CSV table of N, CA and C and ligand atoms in Angstrom, one decimal:
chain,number,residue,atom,x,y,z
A,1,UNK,N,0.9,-1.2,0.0
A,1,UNK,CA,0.0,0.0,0.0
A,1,UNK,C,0.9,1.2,0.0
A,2,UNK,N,0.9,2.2,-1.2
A,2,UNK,CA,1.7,3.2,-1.2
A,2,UNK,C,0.7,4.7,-1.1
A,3,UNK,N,0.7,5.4,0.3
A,3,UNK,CA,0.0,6.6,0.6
A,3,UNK,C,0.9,7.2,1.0
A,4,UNK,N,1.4,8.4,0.4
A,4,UNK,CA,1.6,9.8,0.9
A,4,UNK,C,1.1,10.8,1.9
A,5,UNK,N,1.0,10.6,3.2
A,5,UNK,CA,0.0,11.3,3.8
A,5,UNK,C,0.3,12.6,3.6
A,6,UNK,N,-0.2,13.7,3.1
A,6,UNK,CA,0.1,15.2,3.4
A,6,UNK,C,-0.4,15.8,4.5
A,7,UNK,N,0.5,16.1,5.5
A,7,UNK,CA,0.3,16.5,6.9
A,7,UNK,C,-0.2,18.1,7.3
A,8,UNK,N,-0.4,18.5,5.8
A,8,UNK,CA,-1.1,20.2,6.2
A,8,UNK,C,-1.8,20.1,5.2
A,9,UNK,N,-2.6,19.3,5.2
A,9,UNK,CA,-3.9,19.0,4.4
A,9,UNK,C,-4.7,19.6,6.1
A,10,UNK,N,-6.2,19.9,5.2
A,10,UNK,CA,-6.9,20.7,6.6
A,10,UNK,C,-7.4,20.4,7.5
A,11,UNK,N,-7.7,19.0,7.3
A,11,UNK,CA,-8.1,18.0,8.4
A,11,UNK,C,-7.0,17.8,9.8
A,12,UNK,N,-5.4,17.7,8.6
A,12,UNK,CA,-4.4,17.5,9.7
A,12,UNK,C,-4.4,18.8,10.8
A,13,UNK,N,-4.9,19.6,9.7
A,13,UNK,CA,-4.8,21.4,11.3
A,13,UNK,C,-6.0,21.7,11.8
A,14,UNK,N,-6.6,21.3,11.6
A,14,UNK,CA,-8.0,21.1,12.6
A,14,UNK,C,-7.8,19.9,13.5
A,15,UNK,N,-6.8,18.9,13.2
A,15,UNK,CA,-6.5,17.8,14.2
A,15,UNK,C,-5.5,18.3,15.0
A,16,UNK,N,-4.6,19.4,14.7
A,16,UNK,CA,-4.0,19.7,15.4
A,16,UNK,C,-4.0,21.1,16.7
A,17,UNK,N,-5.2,21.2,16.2
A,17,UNK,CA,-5.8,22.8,16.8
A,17,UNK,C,-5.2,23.7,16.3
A,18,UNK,N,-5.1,24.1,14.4
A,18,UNK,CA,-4.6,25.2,14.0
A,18,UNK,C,-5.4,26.3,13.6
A,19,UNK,N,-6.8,25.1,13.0
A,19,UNK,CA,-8.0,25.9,12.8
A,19,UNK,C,-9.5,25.2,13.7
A,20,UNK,N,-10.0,25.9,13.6
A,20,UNK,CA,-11.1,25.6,14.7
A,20,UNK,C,-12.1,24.9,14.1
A,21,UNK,N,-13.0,24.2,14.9
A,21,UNK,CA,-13.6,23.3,14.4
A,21,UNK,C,-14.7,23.3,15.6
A,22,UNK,N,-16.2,23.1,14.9
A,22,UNK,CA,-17.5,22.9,15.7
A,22,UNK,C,-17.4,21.1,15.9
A,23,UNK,N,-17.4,20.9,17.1
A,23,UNK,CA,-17.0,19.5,17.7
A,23,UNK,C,-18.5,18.6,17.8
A,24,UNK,N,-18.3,18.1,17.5
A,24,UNK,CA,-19.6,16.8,17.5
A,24,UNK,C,-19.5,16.1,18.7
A,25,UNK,N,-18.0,15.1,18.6
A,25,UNK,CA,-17.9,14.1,19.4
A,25,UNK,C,-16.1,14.3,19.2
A,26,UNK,N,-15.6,13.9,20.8
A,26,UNK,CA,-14.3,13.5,20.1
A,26,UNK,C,-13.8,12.0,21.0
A,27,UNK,N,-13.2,11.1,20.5
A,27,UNK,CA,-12.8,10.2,21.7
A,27,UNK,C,-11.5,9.9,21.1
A,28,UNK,N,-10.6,8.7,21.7
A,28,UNK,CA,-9.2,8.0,21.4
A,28,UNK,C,-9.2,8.5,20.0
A,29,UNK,N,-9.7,7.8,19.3
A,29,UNK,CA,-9.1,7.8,17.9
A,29,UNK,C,-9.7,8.3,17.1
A,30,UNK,N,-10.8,9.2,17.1
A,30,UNK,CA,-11.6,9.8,16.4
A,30,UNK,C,-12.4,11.6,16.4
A,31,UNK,N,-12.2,11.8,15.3
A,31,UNK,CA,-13.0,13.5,16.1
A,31,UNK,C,-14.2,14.1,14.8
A,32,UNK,N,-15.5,14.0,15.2
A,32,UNK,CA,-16.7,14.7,14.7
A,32,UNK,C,-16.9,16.1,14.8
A,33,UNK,N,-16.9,16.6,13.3
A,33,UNK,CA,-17.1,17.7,13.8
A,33,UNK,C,-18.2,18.5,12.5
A,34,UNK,N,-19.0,19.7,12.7
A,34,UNK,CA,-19.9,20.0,11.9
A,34,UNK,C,-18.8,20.5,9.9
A,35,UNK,N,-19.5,20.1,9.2
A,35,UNK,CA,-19.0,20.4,7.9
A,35,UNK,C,-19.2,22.0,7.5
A,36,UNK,N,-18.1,22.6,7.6
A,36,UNK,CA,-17.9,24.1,7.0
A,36,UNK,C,-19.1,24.7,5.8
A,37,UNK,N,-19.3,23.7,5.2
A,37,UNK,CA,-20.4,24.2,3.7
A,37,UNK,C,-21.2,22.9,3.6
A,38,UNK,N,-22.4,23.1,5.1
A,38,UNK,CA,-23.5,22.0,5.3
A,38,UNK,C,-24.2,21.8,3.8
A,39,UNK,N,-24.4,20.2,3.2
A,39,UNK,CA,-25.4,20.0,2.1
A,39,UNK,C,-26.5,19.7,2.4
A,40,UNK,N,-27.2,19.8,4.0
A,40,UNK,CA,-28.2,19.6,4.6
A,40,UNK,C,-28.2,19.4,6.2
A,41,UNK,N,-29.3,20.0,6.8
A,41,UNK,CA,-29.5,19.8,7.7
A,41,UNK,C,-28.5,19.7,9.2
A,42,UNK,N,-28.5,18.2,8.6
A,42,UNK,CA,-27.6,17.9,9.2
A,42,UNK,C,-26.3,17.7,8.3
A,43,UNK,N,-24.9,18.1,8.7
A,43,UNK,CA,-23.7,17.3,7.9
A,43,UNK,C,-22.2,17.3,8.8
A,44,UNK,N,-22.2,16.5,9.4
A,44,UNK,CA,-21.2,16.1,10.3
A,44,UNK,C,-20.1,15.3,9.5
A,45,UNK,N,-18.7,15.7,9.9
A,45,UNK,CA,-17.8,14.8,9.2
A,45,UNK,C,-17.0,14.3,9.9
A,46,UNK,N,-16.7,12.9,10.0
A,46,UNK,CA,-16.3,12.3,10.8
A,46,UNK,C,-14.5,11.5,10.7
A,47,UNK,N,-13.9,12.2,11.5
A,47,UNK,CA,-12.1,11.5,10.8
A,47,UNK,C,-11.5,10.7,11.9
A,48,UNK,N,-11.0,9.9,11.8
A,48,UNK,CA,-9.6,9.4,12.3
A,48,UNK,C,-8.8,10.4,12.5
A,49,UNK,N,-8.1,10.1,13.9
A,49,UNK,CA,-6.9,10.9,14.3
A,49,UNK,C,-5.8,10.7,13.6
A,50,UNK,N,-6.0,9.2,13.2
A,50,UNK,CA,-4.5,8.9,12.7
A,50,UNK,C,-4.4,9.2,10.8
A,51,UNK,N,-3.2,9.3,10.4
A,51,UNK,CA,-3.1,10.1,9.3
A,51,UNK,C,-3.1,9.0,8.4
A,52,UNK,N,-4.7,8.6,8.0
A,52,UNK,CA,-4.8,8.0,7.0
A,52,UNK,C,-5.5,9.0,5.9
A,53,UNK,N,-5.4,8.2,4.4
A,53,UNK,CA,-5.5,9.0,3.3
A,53,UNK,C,-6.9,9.0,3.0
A,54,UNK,N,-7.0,8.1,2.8
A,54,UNK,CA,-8.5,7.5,2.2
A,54,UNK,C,-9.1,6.1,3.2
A,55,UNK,N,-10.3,6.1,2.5
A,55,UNK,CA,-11.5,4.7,3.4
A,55,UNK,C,-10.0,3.8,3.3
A,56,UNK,N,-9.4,3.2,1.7
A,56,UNK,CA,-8.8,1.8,1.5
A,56,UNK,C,-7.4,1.9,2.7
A,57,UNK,N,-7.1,2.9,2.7
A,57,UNK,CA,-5.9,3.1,3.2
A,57,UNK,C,-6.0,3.0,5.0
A,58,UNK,N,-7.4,3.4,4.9
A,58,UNK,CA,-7.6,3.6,6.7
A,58,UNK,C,-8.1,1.5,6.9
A,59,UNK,N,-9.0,1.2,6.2
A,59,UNK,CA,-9.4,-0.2,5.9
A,59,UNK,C,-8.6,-1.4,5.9
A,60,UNK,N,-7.0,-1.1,5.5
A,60,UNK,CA,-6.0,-1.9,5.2
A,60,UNK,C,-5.0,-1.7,6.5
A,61,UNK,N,-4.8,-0.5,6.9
A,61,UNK,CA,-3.4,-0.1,8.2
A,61,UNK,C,-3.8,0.2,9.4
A,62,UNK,N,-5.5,0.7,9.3
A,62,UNK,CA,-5.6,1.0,10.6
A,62,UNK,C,-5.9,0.0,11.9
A,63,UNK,N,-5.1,-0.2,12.9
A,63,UNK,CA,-5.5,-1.0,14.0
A,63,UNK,C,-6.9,-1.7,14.4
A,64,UNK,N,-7.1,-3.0,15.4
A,64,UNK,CA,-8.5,-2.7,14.8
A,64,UNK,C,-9.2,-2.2,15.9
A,65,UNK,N,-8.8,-1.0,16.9
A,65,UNK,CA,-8.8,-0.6,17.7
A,65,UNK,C,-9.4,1.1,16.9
A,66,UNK,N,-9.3,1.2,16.3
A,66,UNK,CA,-9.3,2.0,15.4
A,66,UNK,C,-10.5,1.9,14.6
A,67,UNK,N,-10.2,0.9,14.3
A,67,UNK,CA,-11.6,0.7,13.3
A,67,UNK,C,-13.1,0.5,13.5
A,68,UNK,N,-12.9,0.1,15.2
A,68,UNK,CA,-14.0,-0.4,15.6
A,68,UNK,C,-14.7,0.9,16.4
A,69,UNK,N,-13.6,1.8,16.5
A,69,UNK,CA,-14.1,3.3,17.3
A,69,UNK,C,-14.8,4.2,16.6
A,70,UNK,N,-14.2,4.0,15.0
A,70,UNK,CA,-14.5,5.0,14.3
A,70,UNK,C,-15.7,4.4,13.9
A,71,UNK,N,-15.9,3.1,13.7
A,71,UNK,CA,-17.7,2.4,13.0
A,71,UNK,C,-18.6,2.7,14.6
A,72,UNK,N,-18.3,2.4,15.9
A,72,UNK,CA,-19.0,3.0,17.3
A,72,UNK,C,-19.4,5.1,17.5
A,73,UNK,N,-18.4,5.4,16.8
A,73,UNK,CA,-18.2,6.5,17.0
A,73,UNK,C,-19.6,7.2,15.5
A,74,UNK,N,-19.7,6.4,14.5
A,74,UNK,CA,-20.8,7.6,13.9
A,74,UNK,C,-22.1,6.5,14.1
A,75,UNK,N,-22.1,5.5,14.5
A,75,UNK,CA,-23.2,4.7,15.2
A,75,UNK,C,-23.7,6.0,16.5
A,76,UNK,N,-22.9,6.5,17.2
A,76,UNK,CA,-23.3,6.6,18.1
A,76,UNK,C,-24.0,8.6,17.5
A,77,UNK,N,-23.1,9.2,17.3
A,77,UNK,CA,-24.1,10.3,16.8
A,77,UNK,C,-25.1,10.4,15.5
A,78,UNK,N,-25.5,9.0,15.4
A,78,UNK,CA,-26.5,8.8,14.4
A,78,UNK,C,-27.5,8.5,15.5
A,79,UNK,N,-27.0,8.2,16.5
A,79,UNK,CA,-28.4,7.8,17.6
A,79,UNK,C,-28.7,9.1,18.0
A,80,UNK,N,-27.4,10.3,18.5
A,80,UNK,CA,-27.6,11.1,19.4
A,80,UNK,C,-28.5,12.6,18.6
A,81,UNK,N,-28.4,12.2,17.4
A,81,UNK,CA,-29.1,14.0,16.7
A,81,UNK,C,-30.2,13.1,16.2
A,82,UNK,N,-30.4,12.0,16.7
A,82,UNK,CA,-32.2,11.3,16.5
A,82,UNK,C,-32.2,10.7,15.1
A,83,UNK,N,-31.3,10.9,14.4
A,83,UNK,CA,-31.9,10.1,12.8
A,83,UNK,C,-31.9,8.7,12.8
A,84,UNK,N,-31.0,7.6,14.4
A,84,UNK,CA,-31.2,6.7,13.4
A,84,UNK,C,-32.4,5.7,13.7
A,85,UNK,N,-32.7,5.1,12.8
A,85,UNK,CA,-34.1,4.5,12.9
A,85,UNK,C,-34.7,3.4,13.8
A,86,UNK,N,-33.3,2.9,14.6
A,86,UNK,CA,-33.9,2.3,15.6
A,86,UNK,C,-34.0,2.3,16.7
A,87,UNK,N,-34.1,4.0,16.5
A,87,UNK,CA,-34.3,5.0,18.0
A,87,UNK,C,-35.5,5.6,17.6
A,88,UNK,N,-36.2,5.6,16.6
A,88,UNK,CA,-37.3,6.0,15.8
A,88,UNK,C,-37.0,7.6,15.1
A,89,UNK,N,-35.5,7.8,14.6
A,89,UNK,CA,-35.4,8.4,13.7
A,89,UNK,C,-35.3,8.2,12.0
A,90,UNK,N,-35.6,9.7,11.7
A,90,UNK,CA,-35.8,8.9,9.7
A,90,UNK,C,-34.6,8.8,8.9
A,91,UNK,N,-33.6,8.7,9.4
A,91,UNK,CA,-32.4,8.5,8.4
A,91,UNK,C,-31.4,8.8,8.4
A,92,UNK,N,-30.6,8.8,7.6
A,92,UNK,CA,-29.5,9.5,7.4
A,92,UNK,C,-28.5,9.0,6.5
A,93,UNK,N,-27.4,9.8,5.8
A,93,UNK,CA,-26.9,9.0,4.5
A,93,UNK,C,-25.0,9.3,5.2
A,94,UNK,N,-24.9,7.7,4.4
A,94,UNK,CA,-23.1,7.9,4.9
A,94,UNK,C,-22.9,8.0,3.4
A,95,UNK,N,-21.6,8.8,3.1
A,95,UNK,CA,-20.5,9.4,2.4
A,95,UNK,C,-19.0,9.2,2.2
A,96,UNK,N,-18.4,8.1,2.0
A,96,UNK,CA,-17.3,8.4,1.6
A,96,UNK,C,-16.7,8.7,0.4
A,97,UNK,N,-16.3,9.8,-0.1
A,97,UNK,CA,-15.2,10.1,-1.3
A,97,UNK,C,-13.8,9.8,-1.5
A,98,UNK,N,-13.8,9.1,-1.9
A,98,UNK,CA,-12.5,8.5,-2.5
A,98,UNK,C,-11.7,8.7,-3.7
A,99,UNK,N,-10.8,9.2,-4.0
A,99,UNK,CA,-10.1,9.5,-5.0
A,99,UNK,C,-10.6,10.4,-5.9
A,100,UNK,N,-9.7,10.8,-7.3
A,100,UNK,CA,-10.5,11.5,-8.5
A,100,UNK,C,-12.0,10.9,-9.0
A,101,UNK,N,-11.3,9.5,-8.7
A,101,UNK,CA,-13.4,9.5,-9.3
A,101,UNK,C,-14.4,9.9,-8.5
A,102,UNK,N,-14.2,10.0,-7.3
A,102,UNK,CA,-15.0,9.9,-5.5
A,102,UNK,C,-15.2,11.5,-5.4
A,103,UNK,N,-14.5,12.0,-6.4
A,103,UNK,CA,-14.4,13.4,-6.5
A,103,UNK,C,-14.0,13.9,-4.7
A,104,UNK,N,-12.2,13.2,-4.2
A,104,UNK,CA,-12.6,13.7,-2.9
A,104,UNK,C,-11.7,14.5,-2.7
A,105,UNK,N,-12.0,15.8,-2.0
A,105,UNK,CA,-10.9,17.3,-1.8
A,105,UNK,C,-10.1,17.0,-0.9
A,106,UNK,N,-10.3,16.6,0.2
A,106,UNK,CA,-9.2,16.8,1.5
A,106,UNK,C,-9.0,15.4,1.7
A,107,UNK,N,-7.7,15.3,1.2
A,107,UNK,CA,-6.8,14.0,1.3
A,107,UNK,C,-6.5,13.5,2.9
A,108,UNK,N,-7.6,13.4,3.9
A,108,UNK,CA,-7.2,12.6,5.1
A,108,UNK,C,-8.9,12.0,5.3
A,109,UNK,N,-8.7,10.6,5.5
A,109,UNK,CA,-9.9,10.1,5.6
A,109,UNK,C,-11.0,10.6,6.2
A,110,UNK,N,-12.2,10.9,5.6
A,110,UNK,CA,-13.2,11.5,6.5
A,110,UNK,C,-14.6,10.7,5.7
A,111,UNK,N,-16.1,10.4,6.6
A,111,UNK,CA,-17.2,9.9,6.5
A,111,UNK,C,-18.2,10.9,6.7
A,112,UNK,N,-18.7,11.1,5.5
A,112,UNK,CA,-19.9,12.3,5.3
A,112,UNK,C,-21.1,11.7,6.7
A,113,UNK,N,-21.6,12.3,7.2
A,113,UNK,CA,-23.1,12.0,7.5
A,113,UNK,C,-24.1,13.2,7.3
A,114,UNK,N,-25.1,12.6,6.7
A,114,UNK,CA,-26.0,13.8,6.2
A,114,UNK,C,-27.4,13.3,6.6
A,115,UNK,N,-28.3,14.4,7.4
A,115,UNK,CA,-29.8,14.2,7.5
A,115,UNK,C,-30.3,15.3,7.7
A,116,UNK,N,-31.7,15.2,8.2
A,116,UNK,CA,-32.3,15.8,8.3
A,116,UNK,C,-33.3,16.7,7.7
A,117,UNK,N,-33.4,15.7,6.5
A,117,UNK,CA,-34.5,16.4,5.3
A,117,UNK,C,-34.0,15.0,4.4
A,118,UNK,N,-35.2,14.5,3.4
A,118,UNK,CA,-35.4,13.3,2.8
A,118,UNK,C,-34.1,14.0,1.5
A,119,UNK,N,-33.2,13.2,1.4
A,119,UNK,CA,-31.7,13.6,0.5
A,119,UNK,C,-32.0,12.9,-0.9
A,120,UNK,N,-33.3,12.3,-1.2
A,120,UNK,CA,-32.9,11.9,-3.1
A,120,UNK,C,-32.2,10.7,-2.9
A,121,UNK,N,-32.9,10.6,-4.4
A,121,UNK,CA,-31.8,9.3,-4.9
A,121,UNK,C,-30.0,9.6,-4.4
A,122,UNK,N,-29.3,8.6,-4.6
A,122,UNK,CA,-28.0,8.3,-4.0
A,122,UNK,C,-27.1,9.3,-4.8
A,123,UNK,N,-27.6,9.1,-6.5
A,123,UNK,CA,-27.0,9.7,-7.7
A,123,UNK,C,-27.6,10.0,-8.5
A,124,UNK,N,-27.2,11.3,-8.7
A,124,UNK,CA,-28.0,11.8,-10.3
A,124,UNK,C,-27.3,11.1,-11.5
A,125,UNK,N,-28.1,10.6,-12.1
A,125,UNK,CA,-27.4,9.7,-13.4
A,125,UNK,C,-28.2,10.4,-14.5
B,201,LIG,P1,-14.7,15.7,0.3
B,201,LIG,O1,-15.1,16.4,-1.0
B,201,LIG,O2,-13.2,15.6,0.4
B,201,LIG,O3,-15.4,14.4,0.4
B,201,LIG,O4,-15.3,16.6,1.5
B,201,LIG,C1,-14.6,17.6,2.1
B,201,LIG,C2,-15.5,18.3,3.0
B,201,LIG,O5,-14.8,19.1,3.9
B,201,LIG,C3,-16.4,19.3,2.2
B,201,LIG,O6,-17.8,18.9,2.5
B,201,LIG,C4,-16.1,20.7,2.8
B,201,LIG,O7,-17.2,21.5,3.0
B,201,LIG,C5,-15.5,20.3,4.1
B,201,LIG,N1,-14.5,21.3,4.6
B,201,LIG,C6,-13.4,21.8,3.9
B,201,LIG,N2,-12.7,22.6,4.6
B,201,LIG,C7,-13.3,22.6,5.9
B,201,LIG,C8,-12.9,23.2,7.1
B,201,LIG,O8,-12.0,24.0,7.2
B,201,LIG,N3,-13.7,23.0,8.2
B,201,LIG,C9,-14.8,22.1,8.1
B,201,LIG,N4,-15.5,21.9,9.2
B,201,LIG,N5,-15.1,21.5,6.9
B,201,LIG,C10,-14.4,21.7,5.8
């Protein structure tokens, strides 16, 4: 697996406290926090502390200590802002972008969550 991490990509300075950031959730290995240019409602974005690039790269190196906080960790603010449905909320959509095709901008792993108004089909085709 060959990733380059770029360590002043914007996620790394919001992980670092260079730029500030509206906090969701933070624990060991993970930090939530609200998306600068919301596409709804709700839109929380959810990263790894550790400097992975993308989903494959965090999916293949990351501990599984790691892995299992960050899948607990948007489990758990999918219960706490009410969308998820087996708290009797109506939804919510996960997001990962990945690469040029994934169309994704900031090269340190991050997981969209979006609710809070019915979001459409997955893709406009
Ligand atoms: P991508 O296109 O890489 O999947 O998503 C990057 C997301 O990061 C975009 O939704 C964008 O609005 C968000 N974003 C970019 N810069 C900042 C920032 O400085 N603060 C926050 N909270 N979100 C940002």
């Amino acid at each position: 697996m060959a990733y380059d991490y770029d360590s002043e990509n914007i996620f790394a300075k919001i992980l670092r406290g260079e730029i500030p950031n509206d906090t969701v959730m933070e624990t060991d290995h993970c930090l939530a926090f609200r998306d600068i240019a919301p596409q709804a409602p709700v839109h929380v974005l959810v990263i790894p502390k550790g400097a992975y690039v993308n989903f494959d790269h965090f999916g293949s190196e990351a501990s599984d200590a790691e892995l299992v906080d960050f899948n607990r960790t948007v489990a758990k603010i999918a219960n706490e802002i009410g969308a998820a449905p087996g708290n009797g909320g109506e939804g919510y959509r996960l997001i990962v972008n990945t690469g040029a095709h994934g169309v994704q901008d900031v090269p340190h792993f991050h997981m969209h969550l979006l609710g809070g108004r019915r979001l459409g089909r997955m893709l406009s085709l």
